[in-house]
Amino acid sequence: DTGVSQNPRHKITKRGQNVTFRCDPISEHNRLYWYRQTLGQGPEFLTYFQNEAQLEKSRLLSDRFSAERPKGSFSTLEIQRTEQGDSAMYLCASSLLGPRDRGRSRNEQFFGPGTRLTVL
Amino acid sequence: QKEVEQNSGPLSVPEGAIASLNCTYSDRGSQSFFWYRQYSGKSPELIMFIYSNGDKEDGRFTAQLNKASQYVSLLIRDSQPSDSATYLCAVPPGASGYSTLTFGKGTMLLVSP
């Protein structure tokens, strides 16, 4: 399978517990993104990496959230002291930032299957 | 706050008809535009992208972009029941085009046999 993979696919936890999700991007992709999606909404950006550097974080990303991409390959997203409001689908996407197309980068993002988090 | 607006639907069309999905965006600097399809319980799947004003066709799908009106649409010809899904419009902020995506809430499409 050469697509984006995410583990686990489902996670049920109790409020206050810590959880960690993993994302493996498409192998040659240098950019990796985390999004969160709740029912009836589009995905909301959380953070992204170019190689191992975390380039941007959303204001949605509270200090309970941390993401890493230590070797520029897979990434982890950790949520500490989970709250019921954290229940959502956590989506990972990857892209290849390559040659520009007429001054615009062809940065198509491809999503993994997601990790559905339920906080009880 | 950069916004992407879509009618939530559902948009109901009979099999074989043309489905027209619309999206407006607020950031005049945006240069690239993406359409994703999302089946219930699944993750978004990229189906079209467009950078230039006008139309771009790929099979049964046509994306239309009008930057002056800040409007992008997706036409699905010969709609099939398997096209029933939520269609998400996504726009990167600013002129760089290679950054995060701001998504609309999506339009649910229902194609009846």
Coordinates of C-alpha atoms in Angstrom, one line a residue, chain A residues 37 40-43, chain B residues 6-8 10 21 35-41 43-45 47 74 83-89 104-110:
Chain A
Q37 CA -12.8 17.0 11.4
G40 CA -21.0 18.2 9.6
Q41 CA -17.8 20.2 9.2
G42 CA -14.9 20.3 6.8
P43 CA -11.4 19.4 8.0
Chain B
Q6 CA -20.6 26.0 0.3
N7 CA -24.3 25.1 0.5
S8 CA -24.6 22.2 2.9
P10 CA -28.4 17.9 0.3
L21 CA -21.7 22.1 -6.8
W35 CA -12.3 19.5 -4.8
Y36 CA -12.4 16.5 -2.5
R37 CA -15.0 13.8 -2.3
Q38 CA -15.8 12.3 1.1
Y39 CA -18.0 9.2 1.5
S40 CA -19.7 8.8 4.9
G41 CA -17.3 7.6 7.5
S43 CA -11.5 10.4 4.6
P44 CA -11.5 13.0 1.8
E45 CA -10.3 11.9 -1.6
I47 CA -10.8 14.5 -7.3
L74 CA -17.7 21.4 -9.8
D83 CA -21.3 9.7 -6.7
S84 CA -23.5 10.2 -3.6
A85 CA -21.1 11.7 -1.1
T86 CA -20.1 15.0 0.5
Y87 CA -18.0 17.3 -1.8
L88 CA -15.5 19.5 -0.1
C89 CA -14.1 22.7 -1.6
G104 CA -15.8 24.5 3.3
K105 CA -18.3 22.5 5.2
G106 CA -19.1 20.5 2.1
T107 CA -22.2 19.9 0.0
M108 CA -23.9 16.5 0.3
L109 CA -24.9 15.1 -3.0
L110 CA -27.6 12.4 -3.3

